[in-house]
Short mmCIF file of C-alpha atoms in Angstrom, two decimals:
data_model
loop_
_atom_site.label_atom_id
_atom_site.label_comp_id
_atom_site.label_asym_id
_atom_site.label_seq_id
_atom_site.Cartn_x
_atom_site.Cartn_y
_atom_site.Cartn_z
CA UNK A 139 0.49 -6.91 1.13
CA UNK A 140 -1.63 -7.82 -1.65
CA UNK A 141 -3.40 -10.98 0.25
CA UNK A 142 -3.84 -9.86 3.72
CA UNK A 143 -5.32 -6.39 1.95
CA UNK A 144 -7.10 -8.51 -0.56
CA UNK A 145 -8.67 -10.52 2.08
CA UNK A 146 -8.77 -7.63 5.09
CA UNK A 147 -11.41 -6.34 1.49
CA UNK A 148 -13.18 -8.88 1.40
CA UNK A 149 -13.83 -9.22 4.97
CA UNK A 150 -14.64 -5.18 4.78
CA UNK A 151 -17.68 -6.07 2.49
CA UNK A 152 -18.96 -8.80 4.25
CA UNK A 153 -19.59 -6.33 6.95
CA UNK A 154 -21.03 -3.94 4.88
CA UNK A 155 -23.09 -6.32 3.51
CA UNK A 156 -24.15 -7.47 6.74
CA UNK A 157 -24.82 -4.28 7.78
CA UNK A 158 -26.95 -3.01 5.64
CA UNK A 159 -29.60 -5.54 4.96
CA UNK A 160 -31.53 -6.33 7.97
CA UNK A 161 -32.13 -10.08 8.21
CA UNK A 162 -29.17 -11.24 5.14
CA UNK A 163 -32.28 -11.14 1.88
CA UNK A 164 -34.10 -8.28 -0.27
CA UNK A 165 -35.57 -8.14 -3.04
CA UNK A 166 -35.30 -5.58 -5.91
CA UNK A 167 -37.46 -4.42 -8.15
CA UNK A 168 -36.82 -2.29 -11.32
CA UNK A 169 -39.95 -0.22 -10.86
CA UNK A 170 -41.06 0.67 -7.84
CA UNK A 171 -43.30 -1.18 -6.73
CA UNK A 172 -47.01 0.46 -4.29
CA UNK A 173 -46.24 -0.60 -0.98
CA UNK A 174 -50.05 -1.04 0.65
CA UNK A 175 -51.02 -2.30 -2.48
CA UNK A 176 -48.10 -5.19 -3.24
CA UNK A 177 -47.65 -5.93 0.90
CA UNK A 178 -49.35 -9.12 0.83
CA UNK A 179 -47.29 -10.32 -2.16
CA UNK A 180 -44.20 -9.66 0.17
CA UNK A 181 -45.93 -10.29 2.65
CA UNK A 182 -47.17 -14.36 1.36
CA UNK A 183 -43.11 -15.85 1.42
CA UNK A 184 -43.16 -18.74 3.26
CA UNK A 185 -41.08 -17.94 6.12
CA UNK A 186 -41.44 -14.07 6.12
CA UNK A 187 -41.08 -12.50 9.74
CA UNK A 188 -40.99 -8.88 8.25
CA UNK A 189 -40.86 -7.55 4.42
CA UNK A 190 -40.00 -3.66 5.27
CA UNK A 191 -39.99 -1.30 2.52
CA UNK A 192 -37.79 0.92 1.59
CA UNK A 193 -38.95 4.38 0.30
CA UNK A 194 -35.71 6.24 -1.77
CA UNK A 195 -35.75 9.01 -3.58
CA UNK A 196 -33.65 11.70 -4.15
CA UNK A 197 -33.17 15.30 -3.11
CA UNK A 198 -31.24 17.90 -2.40
CA UNK A 199 -29.06 19.46 0.04
CA UNK A 200 -29.07 23.55 0.87
CA UNK A 201 -25.69 24.65 1.52
CA UNK A 202 -24.43 28.17 1.37
CA UNK A 203 -23.47 28.97 -2.31
CA UNK A 204 -26.51 26.35 -3.60
CA UNK A 205 -27.81 23.33 -3.22
CA UNK A 206 -26.04 19.62 -3.38
CA UNK A 207 -28.09 16.77 -4.59
CA UNK A 208 -28.62 13.66 -1.77
CA UNK A 209 -30.05 10.48 -1.80
CA UNK A 210 -32.67 9.32 1.44
CA UNK A 211 -34.30 6.55 2.31
CA UNK A 212 -36.48 6.15 4.72
CA UNK A 213 -36.39 2.57 6.90
CA UNK A 214 -38.51 1.28 9.62
CA UNK A 215 -35.57 1.55 12.65
CA UNK A 216 -37.64 -0.85 14.90
CA UNK A 217 -37.09 -3.57 12.31
CA UNK A 218 -32.85 -2.07 11.46
CA UNK A 219 -32.40 -1.95 15.38
CA UNK A 220 -34.37 -5.26 15.88
CA UNK A 221 -32.17 -6.65 13.15
CA UNK A 222 -28.70 -5.55 14.35
CA UNK A 223 -28.33 -3.38 11.78
CA UNK A 224 -25.98 -0.71 10.24
CA UNK A 225 -23.04 0.43 11.85
CA UNK A 226 -23.91 3.65 14.26
CA UNK A 227 -20.80 5.76 15.48
CA UNK A 228 -21.05 8.75 17.16
CA UNK A 229 -23.88 8.30 19.41
CA UNK A 230 -24.99 5.48 20.95
CA UNK A 231 -26.99 2.92 19.05
CA UNK A 232 -30.66 3.03 20.69
CA UNK A 233 -30.74 6.54 20.94
CA UNK A 234 -29.58 7.40 17.45
CA UNK A 235 -32.54 4.80 16.12
CA UNK A 236 -34.98 6.34 18.98
CA UNK A 237 -34.07 10.13 17.27
CA UNK A 238 -35.02 8.52 14.13
CA UNK A 239 -38.37 7.00 15.51
CA UNK A 240 -39.69 9.87 16.85
CA UNK A 241 -38.35 11.87 13.22
CA UNK A 242 -36.36 15.01 12.13
CA UNK A 243 -34.23 12.78 12.53
CA UNK A 244 -31.05 10.64 9.57
CA UNK A 245 -28.42 9.49 9.59
CA UNK A 246 -25.18 10.51 7.65
CA UNK A 247 -22.63 8.33 6.54
CA UNK A 248 -18.91 8.47 8.27
CA UNK A 249 -18.37 9.22 3.87
CA UNK A 250 -20.35 11.72 4.54
CA UNK A 251 -19.71 13.66 7.61
CA UNK A 252 -16.59 13.76 7.38
CA UNK A 253 -16.28 15.52 3.93
CA UNK A 254 -19.10 18.07 4.84
CA UNK A 255 -18.56 18.44 8.28
CA UNK A 256 -20.55 17.96 10.21
CA UNK A 257 -21.46 16.53 13.32
CA UNK A 258 -24.32 14.04 15.70
CA UNK A 259 -26.45 17.02 16.63
CA UNK A 260 -25.76 19.69 13.56
CA UNK A 261 -28.88 20.19 11.80
CA UNK A 262 -29.45 20.19 8.05
CA UNK A 263 -31.56 21.02 5.19
CA UNK A 264 -33.94 18.19 3.19
CA UNK A 265 -35.91 19.17 0.45
CA UNK A 266 -36.39 17.67 -2.26
CA UNK A 267 -36.08 19.85 -5.37
CA UNK A 268 -38.40 22.82 -6.16
CA UNK A 269 -39.96 22.04 -2.71
CA UNK A 270 -39.65 22.98 0.26
CA UNK A 271 -36.91 21.90 2.80
CA UNK A 272 -36.69 20.79 6.09
CA UNK A 273 -34.65 20.47 8.19
CA UNK A 274 -33.05 17.01 10.14
CA UNK A 275 -30.80 16.84 13.04
CA UNK A 276 -27.97 14.18 12.26
CA UNK A 277 -28.87 12.01 15.56
CA UNK A 278 -25.95 9.29 14.36
CA UNK A 279 -22.78 8.68 12.45
CA UNK A 280 -23.15 5.16 10.64
CA UNK A 281 -19.96 3.30 9.28
CA UNK A 282 -21.70 1.69 5.81
CA UNK A 283 -25.10 3.49 4.31
CA UNK A 284 -27.68 1.61 0.96
CA UNK A 285 -25.56 2.53 -1.98
CA UNK A 286 -26.80 5.35 -3.97
CA UNK A 287 -26.02 6.80 -6.74
CA UNK A 288 -23.56 9.79 -5.32
CA UNK A 289 -21.02 8.87 -3.95
CA UNK A 290 -21.29 9.09 -0.33
CA UNK A 291 -24.35 6.42 -0.37
CA UNK A 292 -28.23 6.83 1.11
CA UNK A 293 -29.40 9.25 4.02
CA UNK A 294 -31.44 7.53 5.91
CA UNK A 295 -34.63 8.79 7.77
CA UNK A 296 -37.05 7.30 8.66
CA UNK A 297 -39.98 5.80 6.74
CA UNK A 298 -43.13 6.79 8.33
CA UNK A 299 -41.03 11.31 7.75
CA UNK A 300 -40.18 9.73 4.28
CA UNK A 301 -44.17 9.01 3.73
CA UNK A 302 -45.15 12.13 5.65
CA UNK A 303 -42.77 14.78 4.80
CA UNK A 304 -41.91 13.80 1.53
CA UNK A 305 -45.24 11.44 0.44
CA UNK A 306 -43.26 8.68 -1.14
CA UNK A 307 -46.08 5.57 -1.28
CA UNK A 308 -43.73 3.24 -3.23
CA UNK A 309 -40.44 1.38 -3.26
CA UNK A 310 -37.62 -0.59 -5.23
CA UNK A 311 -35.97 -2.07 -2.13
CA UNK A 312 -37.55 -3.96 0.22
CA UNK A 313 -36.15 -5.93 3.48
CA UNK A 314 -37.60 -9.49 3.92
CA UNK A 315 -36.86 -10.92 7.12
CA UNK A 316 -37.11 -14.09 8.52
CA UNK A 317 -37.99 -16.46 11.32
CA UNK A 318 -35.76 -17.66 13.65
CA UNK A 319 -36.29 -20.96 13.43
CA UNK A 320 -36.37 -21.34 9.31
CA UNK A 321 -33.52 -22.29 7.13
CA UNK A 322 -31.12 -19.64 5.52
CA UNK A 323 -31.85 -21.50 2.37
CA UNK A 324 -35.06 -22.27 2.72
CA UNK A 325 -35.49 -19.23 3.21
CA UNK A 326 -33.34 -17.33 0.42
CA UNK A 327 -35.39 -20.21 -1.88
CA UNK A 328 -39.11 -18.60 -1.22
CA UNK A 329 -37.37 -15.13 -1.99
CA UNK A 330 -36.70 -15.60 -4.70
CA UNK A 331 -39.88 -17.97 -5.35
CA UNK A 332 -42.01 -14.12 -4.34
CA UNK A 333 -38.69 -12.60 -7.11
CA UNK A 334 -40.28 -14.32 -9.61
CA UNK A 335 -43.72 -13.86 -10.43
CA UNK A 336 -43.10 -9.78 -8.93
CA UNK A 337 -40.45 -9.88 -11.99
CA UNK A 338 -38.05 -8.78 -9.42
CA UNK A 339 -33.91 -9.67 -8.74
CA UNK A 340 -33.65 -11.62 -4.96
CA UNK A 341 -30.68 -10.46 -2.80
CA UNK A 342 -28.86 -12.39 0.10
CA UNK A 343 -25.82 -11.09 1.78
CA UNK A 344 -23.99 -13.81 1.04
CA UNK A 345 -24.64 -13.35 -2.02
CA UNK A 346 -23.74 -10.10 -2.64
CA UNK A 347 -20.91 -10.96 -0.69
CA UNK A 348 -19.11 -13.07 -2.91
CA UNK A 349 -20.05 -10.84 -6.27
CA UNK A 350 -18.04 -8.38 -4.66
CA UNK A 351 -15.07 -11.40 -3.46
CA UNK A 352 -15.77 -12.18 -7.24
CA UNK A 353 -15.36 -8.89 -8.61
CA UNK A 354 -11.70 -8.52 -6.00
CA UNK A 355 -9.64 -11.21 -7.19
CA UNK A 356 -10.22 -10.18 -10.46
CA UNK A 357 -8.15 -7.02 -9.47
CA UNK A 358 -6.17 -9.52 -7.21
CA UNK A 359 -5.57 -11.68 -10.53
CA UNK A 360 -3.90 -8.76 -12.25
CA UNK A 361 -1.27 -7.70 -9.94
CA UNK A 362 -0.63 -12.19 -9.15
CA UNK A 363 0.74 -11.76 -13.22
CA UNK A 364 3.38 -9.60 -12.16
CA UNK A 365 3.56 -11.07 -8.58
CA UNK A 366 4.84 -13.96 -11.35
CA UNK A 367 6.71 -11.92 -12.94
CA UNK A 368 8.71 -10.63 -10.12
CA UNK A 369 9.35 -14.64 -9.20
CA UNK A 370 11.01 -15.80 -12.23
CA UNK A 371 13.41 -13.24 -12.49
CA UNK A 372 13.88 -13.73 -8.33
CA UNK A 373 14.36 -16.88 -9.36
CA UNK A 374 17.31 -16.15 -12.70
CA UNK A 375 18.59 -13.48 -9.74
CA UNK A 376 19.58 -17.13 -7.50
CA UNK A 377 20.97 -18.51 -10.79
CA UNK A 378 23.00 -15.58 -10.70
CA UNK A 379 24.09 -15.89 -7.43
CA UNK A 380 24.66 -19.11 -6.90
CA UNK A 381 27.06 -18.45 -10.44
CA UNK A 382 28.92 -16.72 -8.35
CA UNK A 383 29.26 -18.38 -5.17
CA UNK A 384 30.22 -21.47 -6.27
CA UNK A 385 32.85 -20.16 -9.24
CA UNK A 386 34.32 -18.07 -6.38
CA UNK A 387 34.31 -21.22 -3.77
CA UNK A 388 36.13 -23.66 -5.99
CA UNK A 389 39.03 -25.59 -4.22
CA UNK A 390 36.85 -25.58 -1.51
CA UNK A 391 34.25 -27.67 -3.47
CA UNK A 392 37.08 -29.63 -5.60
CA UNK A 393 38.67 -30.06 -1.84
CA UNK A 394 35.65 -32.01 -0.48
CA UNK A 395 34.68 -33.82 -3.91
CA UNK A 396 38.76 -35.12 -2.85
CA UNK A 397 37.10 -36.10 0.79
CA UNK A 398 35.35 -38.83 -0.22
CA UNK A 399 31.86 -36.54 -1.19
CA UNK A 400 30.00 -37.87 -3.94
CA UNK A 401 28.80 -35.36 -6.96
CA UNK A 402 24.41 -35.90 -5.75
CA UNK A 403 26.84 -34.61 -2.51
CA UNK A 404 27.52 -31.98 -4.24
CA UNK A 405 24.36 -31.03 -5.69
CA UNK A 406 22.54 -31.16 -2.98
CA UNK A 407 24.40 -28.94 -0.88
CA UNK A 408 23.78 -26.66 -3.10
CA UNK A 409 20.12 -27.04 -3.79
CA UNK A 410 20.04 -26.86 -0.22
CA UNK A 411 21.17 -23.34 -0.49
CA UNK A 412 19.48 -22.24 -2.08
CA UNK A 413 16.08 -23.78 -0.64
CA UNK A 414 17.59 -21.69 2.34
CA UNK A 415 18.17 -18.97 -0.08
CA UNK A 416 13.83 -18.95 -0.96
CA UNK A 417 12.93 -19.51 2.57
CA UNK A 418 14.89 -16.65 3.96
CA UNK A 419 13.81 -14.45 1.73
CA UNK A 420 9.76 -15.98 1.31
CA UNK A 421 10.02 -15.35 5.08
CA UNK A 422 10.96 -11.85 5.09
CA UNK A 423 8.54 -10.84 2.01
CA UNK A 424 6.19 -12.21 4.60
CA UNK A 425 7.19 -9.78 7.30
CA UNK A 426 7.82 -6.58 4.59
CA UNK A 427 4.25 -6.87 2.96
CA UNK A 428 2.85 -8.35 7.00
CA UNK A 429 3.66 -4.31 7.51
CA UNK A 430 2.62 -2.56 4.04
CA UNK A 431 -0.72 -4.30 4.67
CA UNK A 432 -1.23 -3.27 8.34
CA UNK A 433 -0.86 0.42 7.19
CA UNK A 434 -2.75 0.68 4.39
CA UNK A 435 -5.98 -1.29 6.07
CA UNK A 436 -5.11 0.45 9.90
CA UNK A 437 -3.67 3.80 9.07
CA UNK A 438 -7.01 4.76 7.41
CA UNK A 439 -6.16 4.02 3.67
CA UNK A 440 -10.22 3.74 3.06
CA UNK A 441 -12.60 2.80 4.77
CA UNK A 442 -13.31 -0.51 3.10
CA UNK A 443 -11.33 -1.82 4.93
CA UNK A 444 -13.26 -1.63 7.66
CA UNK A 445 -13.73 -4.64 8.05
CA UNK A 446 -10.02 -5.12 10.60
CA UNK A 447 -7.01 -6.62 9.42
CA UNK A 448 -7.47 -10.06 8.68
CA UNK A 449 -4.07 -12.77 8.18
CA UNK A 450 -4.50 -15.44 4.85
CA UNK A 451 -2.45 -17.94 7.10
CA UNK A 452 -2.67 -20.78 4.20
CA UNK A 453 -0.89 -17.41 1.69
CA UNK A 454 1.60 -17.18 3.88
CA UNK A 455 2.58 -21.21 4.50
CA UNK A 456 2.03 -20.61 0.24
CA UNK A 457 4.66 -18.33 0.17
CA UNK A 458 6.95 -19.77 2.39
CA UNK A 459 7.04 -23.21 0.55
CA UNK A 460 6.24 -21.74 -3.37
CA UNK A 461 9.69 -19.36 -2.89
CA UNK A 462 11.89 -22.47 -0.69
CA UNK A 463 10.45 -24.61 -3.73
CA UNK A 464 10.92 -21.90 -6.45
CA UNK A 465 15.12 -21.50 -5.22
CA UNK A 466 15.62 -25.63 -4.63
CA UNK A 467 14.15 -25.49 -8.76
CA UNK A 468 16.79 -22.46 -9.83
CA UNK A 469 19.61 -23.81 -8.01
CA UNK A 470 19.69 -27.64 -10.16
CA UNK A 471 21.24 -25.83 -12.77
CA UNK A 472 24.28 -24.21 -10.16
CA UNK A 473 24.51 -27.55 -8.09
CA UNK A 474 25.50 -29.34 -12.03
CA UNK A 475 27.99 -27.29 -12.55
CA UNK A 476 29.48 -27.33 -8.78
CA UNK A 477 28.96 -31.65 -9.37
CA UNK A 478 30.99 -31.38 -13.26
CA UNK A 479 34.30 -29.44 -12.34
CA UNK A 480 37.31 -31.20 -12.81
CA UNK A 481 38.77 -32.12 -8.79
CA UNK A 482 42.30 -32.79 -9.46
CA UNK A 483 43.30 -29.48 -12.41
CA UNK A 484 41.69 -26.57 -9.33
CA UNK A 485 43.45 -28.63 -6.73
CA UNK A 486 46.28 -28.27 -8.95
CA UNK A 487 44.92 -23.89 -9.29
CA UNK A 488 45.50 -23.42 -5.85
CA UNK A 489 48.57 -24.94 -5.41
#
């Protein structure tokens, strides 16, 4: 279950990063940069098709009992639409972007929409702290959005609205879209050089997804230790079960030995029984784990698992092989005990 949920979460992370980063590359500066002054520097990047600033600004949402902090991000609808960015739900993708281009519209994250209870067509009153608020209309709901310090992430408006309504002229995040014919590695290297000139941080969808995957692996590693302890306990259980079984089958084993079964064959029989137990346990564990993982991934346990149910086939094969192997090793001691039983004494015992 843990491996399947981990694999599905990793797929969700890749899907999330790819959906919010048009072109798969960006540059993040530690301080906001004036768009008009620094645009030539960004546009001088070799292989660049378009450099699109994202205007981020703190804002508040007017509610009945006061105000709620939100983060707005002004994006270029044309760039995001052309690059297939953002997973829009609740409205036609083209209509949502068209409304964003027309102004006065906002795309809200799915978590925000669910928490606040807003849908497509509903109004939202947004403004900067201490300034006059403006009414926006929700033109669409996005599954993932640009990360922000608020739990829901940024609410997306058009770059034109960010400039015209809120007077924002600086941006610390720049989306870098490559030309279609340039190799991803070559363009990523060019983006890193531009970021170095600006003392900024280059971002790529692949690296961000890899970082999220490594963080997930560290978390899963803690549970792997617990799983290893469970495997050891299971191996001891197999030893105990086989020991009891052998003590109840001493006459059967003695008869088999009397009819010519060798010591090695007795040992092989017991080890084979242990291996079969391990294989069956592995299959049952896989079926149970997949059922639990399916419930977690598709049962709404987390929106971050939106990448879908992804089965780690290699891990499933490893579970069966490791379970069979450990069970076989656990059966070695009971096998030696069974092979060392005196034939005559146990045959006389049951006469």
